[in-house]
Amino acid sequence: MSYGYIIATTKEVAALEKIRSSRFWLLGSESNLWFYLTMDEGGQLSRRNGAISQMTKEGVLRLTSLGCDCYFMDFLMRKKEGDLDVKRSMLIAIKGDSAILLHPELNCRLEINKTYQITQ
């Protein structure tokens, strides 16, 4: 099982692929969204405690400086899951309008494997 972050943006954000501390890679685009993923056991964008995580200062800064609306998920991959399974789970939440509107702030609480919508 592995932890990570996935971000879906409403426009391409190549800067996500250039950040040293938690370099994201582009999984591709679908439904006018660009999906970026990074594996993270160190808690760069959030601090995890069981099924709950809290945004860090870096996480708040990163999500609010993208320059576009986005969706965010702090995830834990289950056995036999891969990148595309996480992407699919996020896309289902977005299309099903079950993404939770989030106003990022330091220490805001998130549930692992839930999709959050952040508007700029």
mmCIF file of C-alpha atoms in Angstrom:
data_model
loop_
_atom_site.group_PDB
_atom_site.id
_atom_site.type_symbol
_atom_site.label_atom_id
_atom_site.label_comp_id
_atom_site.label_asym_id
_atom_site.label_seq_id
_atom_site.Cartn_x
_atom_site.Cartn_y
_atom_site.Cartn_z
ATOM 1 C CA MET A 1 0.000 0.000 0.000
ATOM 2 C CA SER A 2 1.310 3.429 -0.935
ATOM 3 C CA TYR A 3 0.379 7.013 -0.161
ATOM 4 C CA GLY A 4 0.344 9.801 -2.701
ATOM 5 C CA TYR A 5 -1.413 12.841 -4.067
ATOM 6 C CA ILE A 6 -3.360 13.338 -7.255
ATOM 7 C CA ILE A 7 -4.363 16.710 -8.643
ATOM 8 C CA ALA A 8 -6.731 17.279 -11.566
ATOM 9 C CA THR A 9 -6.484 20.754 -13.094
ATOM 10 C CA THR A 10 -8.698 22.619 -15.549
ATOM 11 C CA LYS A 11 -5.636 23.554 -17.624
ATOM 12 C CA GLU A 12 -2.180 22.099 -18.100
ATOM 13 C CA VAL A 13 0.164 23.085 -15.240
ATOM 14 C CA ALA A 14 3.662 22.008 -16.291
ATOM 15 C CA ALA A 15 5.140 23.620 -13.152
ATOM 16 C CA LEU A 16 3.822 20.669 -11.110
ATOM 17 C CA GLU A 17 6.297 18.436 -12.925
ATOM 18 C CA LYS A 18 9.258 20.628 -11.922
ATOM 19 C CA ILE A 19 8.898 20.859 -8.129
ATOM 20 C CA ARG A 20 11.775 19.027 -6.461
ATOM 21 C CA SER A 21 10.190 18.176 -3.118
ATOM 22 C CA SER A 22 7.208 16.323 -4.582
ATOM 23 C CA ARG A 23 7.530 16.019 -8.326
ATOM 24 C CA PHE A 24 4.240 15.177 -10.014
ATOM 25 C CA TRP A 25 3.977 13.425 -13.345
ATOM 26 C CA LEU A 26 1.233 13.876 -15.889
ATOM 27 C CA LEU A 27 -1.051 10.845 -16.097
ATOM 28 C CA GLY A 28 -2.845 12.339 -19.085
ATOM 29 C CA SER A 29 -5.909 14.409 -19.795
ATOM 30 C CA GLU A 30 -9.539 13.392 -19.933
ATOM 31 C CA SER A 31 -12.840 15.281 -19.807
ATOM 32 C CA ASN A 32 -11.020 18.646 -20.070
ATOM 33 C CA LEU A 33 -8.939 17.862 -16.977
ATOM 34 C CA TRP A 34 -5.201 17.199 -16.622
ATOM 35 C CA PHE A 35 -4.270 14.581 -14.014
ATOM 36 C CA TYR A 36 -0.983 14.809 -12.091
ATOM 37 C CA LEU A 37 0.157 12.234 -9.558
ATOM 38 C CA THR A 38 3.031 11.806 -7.113
ATOM 39 C CA MET A 39 3.788 9.093 -4.619
ATOM 40 C CA ASP A 40 4.514 10.496 -1.164
ATOM 41 C CA GLU A 41 5.295 8.740 2.079
ATOM 42 C CA GLY A 42 6.779 11.866 3.681
ATOM 43 C CA GLY A 43 3.688 14.030 4.006
ATOM 44 C CA GLN A 44 4.809 17.007 1.909
ATOM 45 C CA LEU A 45 1.355 18.440 1.267
ATOM 46 C CA SER A 46 -0.462 16.934 4.242
ATOM 47 C CA ARG A 47 0.260 15.142 7.497
ATOM 48 C CA ARG A 48 -1.538 11.822 7.764
ATOM 49 C CA ASN A 49 -3.026 10.183 10.821
ATOM 50 C CA GLY A 50 -5.024 7.085 9.924
ATOM 51 C CA ALA A 51 -7.908 7.942 7.597
ATOM 52 C CA ILE A 52 -7.543 11.698 8.220
ATOM 53 C CA SER A 53 -4.881 14.107 6.997
ATOM 54 C CA GLN A 54 -4.213 17.784 7.626
ATOM 55 C CA MET A 55 -2.930 20.271 5.056
ATOM 56 C CA THR A 56 0.589 21.599 5.574
ATOM 57 C CA LYS A 57 1.723 25.135 4.790
ATOM 58 C CA GLU A 58 3.373 23.819 1.604
ATOM 59 C CA GLY A 59 0.168 22.014 0.633
ATOM 60 C CA VAL A 60 -1.948 25.134 1.005
ATOM 61 C CA LEU A 61 0.569 27.200 -0.982
ATOM 62 C CA ARG A 62 0.822 24.603 -3.753
ATOM 63 C CA LEU A 63 -2.941 24.190 -4.219
ATOM 64 C CA THR A 64 -3.747 27.895 -4.116
ATOM 65 C CA SER A 65 -0.964 28.907 -6.519
ATOM 66 C CA LEU A 66 -1.867 26.680 -9.478
ATOM 67 C CA GLY A 67 -3.646 29.516 -11.286
ATOM 68 C CA CYS A 68 -6.724 27.433 -12.105
ATOM 69 C CA ASP A 69 -9.496 25.426 -10.504
ATOM 70 C CA CYS A 70 -8.454 21.955 -9.444
ATOM 71 C CA TYR A 71 -9.397 18.773 -7.636
ATOM 72 C CA PHE A 72 -7.174 17.191 -4.993
ATOM 73 C CA MET A 73 -6.974 13.797 -3.342
ATOM 74 C CA ASP A 74 -4.633 12.508 -0.647
ATOM 75 C CA PHE A 75 -4.804 8.791 -1.368
ATOM 76 C CA LEU A 76 -3.779 5.410 -0.070
ATOM 77 C CA MET A 77 -3.554 2.797 -2.806
ATOM 78 C CA ARG A 78 -4.933 -0.559 -1.826
ATOM 79 C CA LYS A 79 -3.415 -3.880 -2.863
ATOM 80 C CA LYS A 80 -3.411 -4.405 -6.620
ATOM 81 C CA GLU A 81 -4.315 -0.758 -7.310
ATOM 82 C CA GLY A 82 -2.271 1.455 -9.573
ATOM 83 C CA ASP A 83 -2.106 5.032 -10.821
ATOM 84 C CA LEU A 84 -4.986 4.591 -13.242
ATOM 85 C CA ASP A 85 -7.241 3.190 -10.498
ATOM 86 C CA VAL A 86 -6.669 6.338 -8.423
ATOM 87 C CA LYS A 87 -7.346 8.526 -11.470
ATOM 88 C CA ARG A 88 -10.532 6.588 -12.225
ATOM 89 C CA SER A 89 -11.738 6.981 -8.635
ATOM 90 C CA MET A 90 -11.185 10.736 -8.784
ATOM 91 C CA LEU A 91 -12.913 11.065 -12.162
ATOM 92 C CA ILE A 92 -15.956 9.151 -10.866
ATOM 93 C CA ALA A 93 -16.218 11.563 -7.912
ATOM 94 C CA ILE A 94 -15.901 14.593 -10.202
ATOM 95 C CA LYS A 95 -18.452 13.379 -12.738
ATOM 96 C CA GLY A 96 -20.814 12.255 -9.973
ATOM 97 C CA ASP A 97 -20.658 15.658 -8.269
ATOM 98 C CA SER A 98 -19.454 14.060 -5.049
ATOM 99 C CA ALA A 99 -16.283 16.179 -4.835
ATOM 100 C CA ILE A 100 -16.249 18.229 -1.627
ATOM 101 C CA LEU A 101 -15.705 21.987 -2.006
ATOM 102 C CA LEU A 102 -12.576 22.949 -0.096
ATOM 103 C CA HIS A 103 -11.172 26.313 0.915
ATOM 104 C CA PRO A 104 -7.572 25.282 1.662
ATOM 105 C CA GLU A 105 -6.137 26.560 4.893
ATOM 106 C CA LEU A 106 -3.379 25.401 7.158
ATOM 107 C CA ASN A 107 -4.357 22.295 9.126
ATOM 108 C CA CYS A 108 -7.726 21.823 7.388
ATOM 109 C CA ARG A 109 -8.857 18.226 7.772
ATOM 110 C CA LEU A 110 -9.183 15.884 4.798
ATOM 111 C CA GLU A 111 -10.323 12.306 4.523
ATOM 112 C CA ILE A 112 -7.964 9.948 2.727
ATOM 113 C CA ASN A 113 -9.281 8.841 -0.720
ATOM 114 C CA LYS A 114 -11.908 11.622 -0.910
ATOM 115 C CA THR A 115 -11.890 14.131 -3.777
ATOM 116 C CA TYR A 116 -11.850 17.830 -2.912
ATOM 117 C CA GLN A 117 -12.614 20.703 -5.301
ATOM 118 C CA ILE A 118 -10.616 23.917 -4.992
ATOM 119 C CA THR A 119 -11.744 27.003 -6.881
ATOM 120 C CA GLN A 120 -9.435 29.935 -7.551
#
